[in-house]
PDB file of C-alpha atoms in Angstrom:
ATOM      1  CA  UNK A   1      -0.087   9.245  12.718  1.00 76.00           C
ATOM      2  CA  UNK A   2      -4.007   9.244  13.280  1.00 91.00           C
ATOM      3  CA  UNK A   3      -6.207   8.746   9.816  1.00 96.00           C
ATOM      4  CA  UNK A   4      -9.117  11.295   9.132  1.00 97.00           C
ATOM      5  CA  UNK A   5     -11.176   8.722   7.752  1.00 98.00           C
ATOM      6  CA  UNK A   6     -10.502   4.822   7.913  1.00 98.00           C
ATOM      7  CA  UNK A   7     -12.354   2.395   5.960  1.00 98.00           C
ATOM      8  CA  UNK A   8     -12.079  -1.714   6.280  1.00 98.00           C
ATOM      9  CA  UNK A   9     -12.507  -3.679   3.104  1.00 98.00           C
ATOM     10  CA  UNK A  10     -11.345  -6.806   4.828  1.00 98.00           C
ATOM     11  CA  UNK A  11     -12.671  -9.624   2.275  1.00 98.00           C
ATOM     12  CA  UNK A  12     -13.176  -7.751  -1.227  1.00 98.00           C
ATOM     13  CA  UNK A  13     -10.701  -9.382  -3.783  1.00 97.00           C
ATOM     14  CA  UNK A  14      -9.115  -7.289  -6.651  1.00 93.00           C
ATOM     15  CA  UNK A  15      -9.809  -4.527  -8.170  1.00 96.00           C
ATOM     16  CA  UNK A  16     -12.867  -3.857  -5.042  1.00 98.00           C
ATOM     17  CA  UNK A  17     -10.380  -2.707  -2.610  1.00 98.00           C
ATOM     18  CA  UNK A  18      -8.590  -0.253  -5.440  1.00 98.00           C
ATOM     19  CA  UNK A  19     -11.932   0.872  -6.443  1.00 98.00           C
ATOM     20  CA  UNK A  20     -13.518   1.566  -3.044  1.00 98.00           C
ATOM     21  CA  UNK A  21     -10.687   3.568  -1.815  1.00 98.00           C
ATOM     22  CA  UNK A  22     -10.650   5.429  -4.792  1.00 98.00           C
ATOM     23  CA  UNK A  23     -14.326   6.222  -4.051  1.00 98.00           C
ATOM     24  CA  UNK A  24     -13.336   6.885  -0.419  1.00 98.00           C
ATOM     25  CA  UNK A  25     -10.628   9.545  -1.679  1.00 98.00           C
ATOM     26  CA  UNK A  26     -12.593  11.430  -3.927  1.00 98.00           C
ATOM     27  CA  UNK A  27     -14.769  13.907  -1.139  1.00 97.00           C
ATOM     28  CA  UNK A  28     -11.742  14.624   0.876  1.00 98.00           C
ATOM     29  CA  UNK A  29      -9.798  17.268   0.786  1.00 98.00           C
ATOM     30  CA  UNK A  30      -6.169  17.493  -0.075  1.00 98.00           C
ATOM     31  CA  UNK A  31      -3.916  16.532   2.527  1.00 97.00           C
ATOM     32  CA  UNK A  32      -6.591  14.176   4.176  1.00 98.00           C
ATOM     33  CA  UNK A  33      -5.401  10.707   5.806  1.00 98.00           C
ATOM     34  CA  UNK A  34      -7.126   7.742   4.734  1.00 98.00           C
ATOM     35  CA  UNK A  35      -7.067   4.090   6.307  1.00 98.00           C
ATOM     36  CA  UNK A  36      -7.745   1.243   4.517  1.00 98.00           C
ATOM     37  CA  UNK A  37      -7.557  -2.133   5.621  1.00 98.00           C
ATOM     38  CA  UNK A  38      -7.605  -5.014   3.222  1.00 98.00           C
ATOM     39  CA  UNK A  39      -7.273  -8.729   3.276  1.00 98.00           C
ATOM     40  CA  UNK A  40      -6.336  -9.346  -0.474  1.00 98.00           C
ATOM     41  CA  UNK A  41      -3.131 -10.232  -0.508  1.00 97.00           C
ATOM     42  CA  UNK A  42      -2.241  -8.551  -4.143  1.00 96.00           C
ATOM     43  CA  UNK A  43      -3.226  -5.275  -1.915  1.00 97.00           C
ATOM     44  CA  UNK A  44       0.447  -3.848  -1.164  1.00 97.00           C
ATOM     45  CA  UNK A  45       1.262  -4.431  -5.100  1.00 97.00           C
ATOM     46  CA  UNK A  46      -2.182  -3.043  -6.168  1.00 97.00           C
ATOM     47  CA  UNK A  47      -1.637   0.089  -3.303  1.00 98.00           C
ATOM     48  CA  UNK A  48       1.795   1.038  -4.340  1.00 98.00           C
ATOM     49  CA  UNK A  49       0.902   1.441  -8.068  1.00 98.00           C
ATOM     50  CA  UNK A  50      -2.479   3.096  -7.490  1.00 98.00           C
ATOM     51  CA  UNK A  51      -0.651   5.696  -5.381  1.00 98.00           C
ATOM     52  CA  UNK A  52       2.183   6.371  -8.024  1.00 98.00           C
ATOM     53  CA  UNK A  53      -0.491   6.840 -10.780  1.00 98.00           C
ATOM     54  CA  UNK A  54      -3.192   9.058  -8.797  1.00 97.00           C
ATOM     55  CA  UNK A  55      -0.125  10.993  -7.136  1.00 98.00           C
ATOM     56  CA  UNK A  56      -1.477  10.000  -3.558  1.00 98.00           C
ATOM     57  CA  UNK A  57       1.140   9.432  -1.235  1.00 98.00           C
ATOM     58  CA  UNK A  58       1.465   5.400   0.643  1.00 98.00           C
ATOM     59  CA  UNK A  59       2.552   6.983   4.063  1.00 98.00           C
ATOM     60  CA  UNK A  60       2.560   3.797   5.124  1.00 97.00           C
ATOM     61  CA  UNK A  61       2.107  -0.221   4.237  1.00 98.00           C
ATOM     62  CA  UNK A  62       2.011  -2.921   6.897  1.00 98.00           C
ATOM     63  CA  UNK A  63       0.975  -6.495   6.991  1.00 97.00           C
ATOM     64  CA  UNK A  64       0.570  -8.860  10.151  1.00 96.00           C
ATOM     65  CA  UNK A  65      -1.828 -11.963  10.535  1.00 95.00           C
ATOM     66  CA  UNK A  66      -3.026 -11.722   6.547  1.00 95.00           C
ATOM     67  CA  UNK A  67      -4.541  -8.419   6.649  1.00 98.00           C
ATOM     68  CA  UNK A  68      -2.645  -5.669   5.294  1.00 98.00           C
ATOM     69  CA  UNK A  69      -2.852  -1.573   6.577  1.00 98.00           C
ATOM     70  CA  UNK A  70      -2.583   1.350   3.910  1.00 98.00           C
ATOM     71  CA  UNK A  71      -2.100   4.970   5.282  1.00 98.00           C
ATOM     72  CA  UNK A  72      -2.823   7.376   1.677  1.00 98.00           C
ATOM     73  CA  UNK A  73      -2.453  11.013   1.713  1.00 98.00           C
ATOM     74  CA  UNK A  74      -4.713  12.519  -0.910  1.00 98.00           C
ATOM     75  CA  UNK A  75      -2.830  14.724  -3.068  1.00 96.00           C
TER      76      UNK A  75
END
């Protein structure tokens, strides 16, 4: 699955990498793919609930090497 719009925020420790993405979300249009890469590690926690609350969809949450990958589907 290819994102429309990838952003790294390798290095910015909680809540940065919430907040940013949230920022990154807001001019796209519904149905958009996002990437976001992140080295925090409280990322997949912090992800997950952000997603559930804003009623984005977490396609997809990996981790390898201590950087994690976040595929969000604005609602």
């Amino acid at each position: 699955m290819s994102a429309d719009l990838a952003i790294d925020l390798s290095g910015l420790n909680c809540p940065l990498p919430i907040l940013r993405t949230k920022k990154a979300l807001a001019p796209l249009a519904s149905g958009t793919l996002l990437a976001v890469t992140c080295t925090d590690p409280a990322t997949p926690t912090d992800f997950a609930a952000f997603c559930r609350q804003t009623g984005n969809e977490l396609v997809e949450s990996t981790a390898a090497d201590n950087t994690f990958h976040f595929l969000i589907r604005k609602r």
